[in-house]
Amino acid sequence: MKESRYFYVPDAATAAELPADEAVHAQRVLRLKVGDDIMLMDGEGSFYQAQLTETSSHHCRYRITETLPQQPTWQGHIHLAIAPTKMADRMEWLVEKATEVGLDELSLLDCQFSERRQMKVPRLEKILVSAMKQSRKAWKPVINEMIPFAAFVKAHGEGRRYIAHCYEEVPRVNLFDELRKPSADAGALVLIGPEGDFSIDEVRQAVAAGFVSVNLGKSRLRTETAGLAAVMMMQLAK
């Protein structure tokens, strides 16, 4: 049986045509033609079974044959806030893998010890969409532009909030143990610092604002590995 080909079409229910980049991929890479069946995802919780009705230069038109609303595969809002790594490819790897595992929101933090203070969000968006299609995710995660650490902490004053760090002088509990505790709020937000960790002042600022100080286990992890571990813990604890 031929595997279904998935395409990201934000307004799939009303568009009737694949976006330009998806149309090029459908024709030049997959060599699809009129009459071929495809699957569309709108990133807002629905898949659509469709059939190609026209393929021309840079254009692929379709008709929807069935609407397939999806059910969330995890509870609550999974939000990772992380300081980008010095090497951009490591952050791109994280975006890809975290999307495959499943999250709702990714925020980029500008911290005191950050070695990268700019990130090309459009590039990350493309990687995210590719991972979303590959892993068959019905909802498209949100990526937020980089924001100063203090401003982010101030803007997120509610819900289950955690800051992971390596400072022994600030008592820490295990993130996974905390996430497994019964709570009326099924969502969670975890902060992961840069390669030099958060500053001690940033940790204390977050704790004073209500964030719980946590560790991710006994291993000392790279930033991107810590970010993925946090996402997996938020997933598995549900």
Short mmCIF file of C-alpha atoms in Angstrom, two decimals:
data_model
loop_
_atom_site.label_atom_id
_atom_site.label_comp_id
_atom_site.label_asym_id
_atom_site.label_seq_id
_atom_site.Cartn_x
_atom_site.Cartn_y
_atom_site.Cartn_z
CA MET A 1 0.00 0.00 0.00
CA LYS A 2 1.36 3.38 -1.03
CA GLU A 3 2.18 5.66 1.91
CA SER A 4 0.09 8.82 2.19
CA ARG A 5 1.92 12.05 1.41
CA TYR A 6 1.31 14.83 3.95
CA PHE A 7 1.34 18.54 3.14
CA TYR A 8 1.05 21.52 5.46
CA VAL A 9 -1.72 23.86 4.29
CA PRO A 10 -2.69 26.38 7.02
CA ASP A 11 -6.08 27.14 5.44
CA ALA A 12 -6.60 23.70 3.95
CA ALA A 13 -10.41 23.69 4.27
CA THR A 14 -10.81 26.75 2.04
CA ALA A 15 -7.61 27.15 0.01
CA ALA A 16 -8.10 24.46 -2.69
CA GLU A 17 -4.42 24.83 -3.69
CA LEU A 18 -1.12 23.79 -2.12
CA PRO A 19 1.25 26.58 -1.03
CA ALA A 20 3.99 27.25 -3.60
CA ASP A 21 6.77 25.39 -1.77
CA GLU A 22 4.54 22.38 -1.15
CA ALA A 23 3.43 22.39 -4.79
CA VAL A 24 7.04 22.32 -5.98
CA HIS A 25 7.81 19.43 -3.62
CA ALA A 26 4.72 17.52 -4.77
CA GLN A 27 5.60 17.81 -8.46
CA ARG A 28 9.38 17.90 -8.70
CA VAL A 29 10.30 15.60 -5.81
CA LEU A 30 7.32 13.27 -5.37
CA ARG A 31 6.19 13.54 -9.02
CA LEU A 32 2.53 13.47 -8.08
CA LYS A 33 -0.06 13.96 -10.78
CA VAL A 34 -3.79 14.55 -11.26
CA GLY A 35 -5.85 11.90 -9.50
CA ASP A 36 -3.26 11.11 -6.84
CA ASP A 37 -4.46 11.09 -3.23
CA ILE A 38 -2.78 13.31 -0.64
CA MET A 39 -3.23 14.21 3.02
CA LEU A 40 -3.36 17.81 4.22
CA MET A 41 -2.74 19.14 7.72
CA ASP A 42 -3.83 22.61 8.80
CA GLY A 43 -1.76 22.78 12.01
CA GLU A 44 -4.91 23.50 14.00
CA GLY A 45 -6.13 19.99 14.73
CA SER A 46 -7.46 18.60 11.46
CA PHE A 47 -6.24 16.35 8.65
CA TYR A 48 -7.92 16.32 5.24
CA GLN A 49 -7.93 13.54 2.70
CA ALA A 50 -7.77 15.11 -0.74
CA GLN A 51 -7.23 14.37 -4.41
CA LEU A 52 -5.17 16.40 -6.85
CA THR A 53 -7.30 17.96 -9.58
CA GLU A 54 -4.70 20.04 -11.41
CA THR A 55 -0.91 20.09 -11.57
CA SER A 56 0.81 22.80 -13.56
CA SER A 57 3.96 24.86 -13.19
CA HIS A 58 4.20 25.83 -9.48
CA HIS A 59 0.51 25.00 -8.91
CA CYS A 60 -1.25 21.99 -7.39
CA ARG A 61 -4.99 22.22 -6.90
CA TYR A 62 -7.02 19.70 -4.93
CA ARG A 63 -10.49 18.79 -3.73
CA ILE A 64 -11.13 17.54 -0.22
CA THR A 65 -12.76 14.11 -0.03
CA GLU A 66 -12.87 13.72 3.76
CA THR A 67 -12.26 15.88 6.83
CA LEU A 68 -10.55 14.09 9.70
CA PRO A 69 -10.59 16.02 13.02
CA GLN A 70 -7.83 14.80 15.34
CA GLN A 71 -7.72 14.35 19.10
CA PRO A 72 -4.81 15.76 21.15
CA THR A 73 -2.28 13.08 22.05
CA TRP A 74 -1.18 14.79 25.28
CA GLN A 75 -2.79 16.83 28.02
CA GLY A 76 -2.13 20.45 28.78
CA HIS A 77 0.10 23.04 27.15
CA ILE A 78 3.74 21.91 26.83
CA HIS A 79 6.01 24.97 26.70
CA LEU A 80 9.80 24.94 26.49
CA ALA A 81 11.74 28.20 26.93
CA ILE A 82 15.42 27.85 26.08
CA ALA A 83 18.50 29.97 25.43
CA PRO A 84 19.77 29.13 21.91
CA THR A 85 23.10 27.37 21.59
CA LYS A 86 26.17 29.02 20.05
CA MET A 87 26.02 26.59 17.13
CA ALA A 88 22.75 27.15 15.27
CA ASP A 89 22.58 23.56 14.00
CA ARG A 90 22.18 22.26 17.55
CA MET A 91 19.13 24.45 18.06
CA GLU A 92 17.76 23.31 14.70
CA TRP A 93 18.21 19.70 15.84
CA LEU A 94 16.29 20.48 19.03
CA VAL A 95 13.40 22.08 17.13
CA GLU A 96 13.15 19.03 14.88
CA LYS A 97 13.27 16.44 17.66
CA ALA A 98 11.06 18.35 20.11
CA THR A 99 8.42 18.69 17.39
CA GLU A 100 8.59 14.97 16.67
CA VAL A 101 8.14 14.19 20.37
CA GLY A 102 5.42 16.82 20.72
CA LEU A 103 5.15 20.27 22.26
CA ASP A 104 2.88 23.29 21.93
CA GLU A 105 5.20 26.26 22.28
CA LEU A 106 8.90 27.08 22.08
CA SER A 107 10.31 30.38 23.36
CA LEU A 108 13.84 31.66 22.84
CA LEU A 109 15.56 33.30 25.82
CA ASP A 110 18.27 35.96 25.87
CA CYS A 111 20.14 35.30 29.11
CA GLN A 112 23.13 36.86 30.88
CA PHE A 113 25.52 34.11 29.71
CA SER A 114 23.94 33.57 26.26
CA GLU A 115 26.46 33.07 23.44
CA ARG A 116 23.82 33.56 20.74
CA ARG A 117 21.47 36.52 20.90
CA GLN A 118 19.85 36.17 17.48
CA MET A 119 18.13 33.24 15.81
CA LYS A 120 16.50 32.98 12.38
CA VAL A 121 12.98 32.04 13.38
CA PRO A 122 11.78 31.57 9.74
CA ARG A 123 14.50 28.92 9.32
CA LEU A 124 13.34 27.19 12.51
CA GLU A 125 9.74 27.36 11.27
CA LYS A 126 10.66 25.43 8.11
CA ILE A 127 12.40 22.74 10.15
CA LEU A 128 9.42 22.57 12.50
CA VAL A 129 6.92 22.15 9.65
CA SER A 130 9.01 19.38 8.11
CA ALA A 131 9.16 17.57 11.46
CA MET A 132 5.45 18.11 11.99
CA LYS A 133 4.65 16.44 8.66
CA GLN A 134 7.08 13.58 9.24
CA SER A 135 5.70 12.82 12.71
CA ARG A 136 2.04 13.38 11.71
CA LYS A 137 1.31 16.12 14.25
CA ALA A 138 -2.11 17.73 13.87
CA TRP A 139 -1.14 20.91 15.71
CA LYS A 140 1.72 23.20 14.69
CA PRO A 141 3.84 24.36 17.64
CA VAL A 142 4.34 28.10 18.12
CA ILE A 143 7.88 29.52 18.03
CA ASN A 144 8.33 32.87 19.75
CA GLU A 145 10.98 35.45 18.92
CA MET A 146 13.85 35.85 21.37
CA ILE A 147 13.01 37.74 24.55
CA PRO A 148 15.15 38.93 27.50
CA PHE A 149 15.06 36.50 30.42
CA ALA A 150 13.66 39.02 32.93
CA ALA A 151 10.85 40.06 30.59
CA PHE A 152 9.90 36.43 29.96
CA VAL A 153 9.76 35.57 33.66
CA LYS A 154 7.66 38.64 34.35
CA ALA A 155 5.23 37.75 31.55
CA HIS A 156 4.66 34.18 32.78
CA GLY A 157 3.29 34.43 36.29
CA GLU A 158 0.86 31.51 36.40
CA GLY A 159 0.73 27.75 35.96
CA ARG A 160 3.27 25.04 36.63
CA ARG A 161 6.62 26.69 35.99
CA TYR A 162 10.11 25.24 36.39
CA ILE A 163 13.69 26.41 35.95
CA ALA A 164 16.38 23.77 35.41
CA HIS A 165 19.95 24.64 36.43
CA CYS A 166 23.14 23.23 37.97
CA TYR A 167 23.66 25.43 41.06
CA GLU A 168 24.04 23.35 44.22
CA GLU A 169 23.43 26.38 46.47
CA VAL A 170 19.85 26.65 45.23
CA PRO A 171 17.87 23.57 46.35
CA ARG A 172 16.50 21.56 43.44
CA VAL A 173 13.95 18.81 43.03
CA ASN A 174 13.67 16.34 40.16
CA LEU A 175 11.58 17.70 37.28
CA PHE A 176 9.97 14.39 36.38
CA ASP A 177 8.94 13.75 40.00
CA GLU A 178 7.36 17.22 40.13
CA LEU A 179 5.52 16.78 36.85
CA ARG A 180 4.00 13.51 38.06
CA LYS A 181 2.39 15.12 41.09
CA PRO A 182 -1.40 15.54 40.80
CA SER A 183 -2.32 19.01 39.59
CA ALA A 184 -5.38 20.78 38.23
CA ASP A 185 -3.09 22.29 35.58
CA ALA A 186 -1.98 19.63 33.10
CA GLY A 187 0.32 22.02 31.27
CA ALA A 188 3.90 22.96 32.16
CA LEU A 189 6.61 25.48 31.31
CA VAL A 190 10.30 24.60 31.68
CA LEU A 191 13.20 27.03 31.37
CA ILE A 192 16.56 25.76 30.06
CA GLY A 193 19.63 28.00 30.19
CA PRO A 194 22.54 28.59 27.78
CA GLU A 195 25.72 26.54 27.60
CA GLY A 196 27.12 28.49 30.56
CA ASP A 197 23.87 27.93 32.50
CA PHE A 198 21.66 30.69 33.84
CA SER A 199 23.38 33.16 36.13
CA ILE A 200 22.72 32.61 39.83
CA ASP A 201 20.83 35.92 39.87
CA GLU A 202 18.54 34.71 37.07
CA VAL A 203 17.80 31.50 38.96
CA ARG A 204 16.96 33.43 42.12
CA GLN A 205 14.82 35.86 40.16
CA ALA A 206 12.79 33.01 38.66
CA VAL A 207 12.40 31.25 42.01
CA ALA A 208 11.24 34.51 43.61
CA ALA A 209 8.65 34.77 40.82
CA GLY A 210 7.26 31.31 41.62
CA PHE A 211 9.27 29.03 39.34
CA VAL A 212 10.26 25.72 40.93
CA SER A 213 14.00 24.98 40.95
CA VAL A 214 14.65 21.58 39.32
CA ASN A 215 17.24 19.19 37.97
CA LEU A 216 16.87 16.81 35.02
CA GLY A 217 18.57 13.86 36.68
CA LYS A 218 22.16 13.01 37.62
CA SER A 219 23.75 13.61 34.21
CA ARG A 220 25.10 17.00 33.16
CA LEU A 221 23.46 17.67 29.78
CA ARG A 222 24.19 19.94 26.85
CA THR A 223 21.65 22.71 26.34
CA GLU A 224 19.86 21.07 23.40
CA THR A 225 19.86 17.67 25.13
CA ALA A 226 18.43 19.23 28.28
CA GLY A 227 15.70 20.89 26.22
CA LEU A 228 14.69 17.63 24.59
CA ALA A 229 14.82 15.79 27.92
CA ALA A 230 12.49 18.39 29.44
CA VAL A 231 10.00 18.00 26.58
CA MET A 232 10.05 14.22 26.92
CA MET A 233 9.48 14.46 30.68
CA MET A 234 6.50 16.77 30.12
CA GLN A 235 5.13 14.24 27.63
CA LEU A 236 5.73 11.10 29.70
CA ALA A 237 4.40 12.58 32.94
CA LYS A 238 0.91 13.06 31.45
#
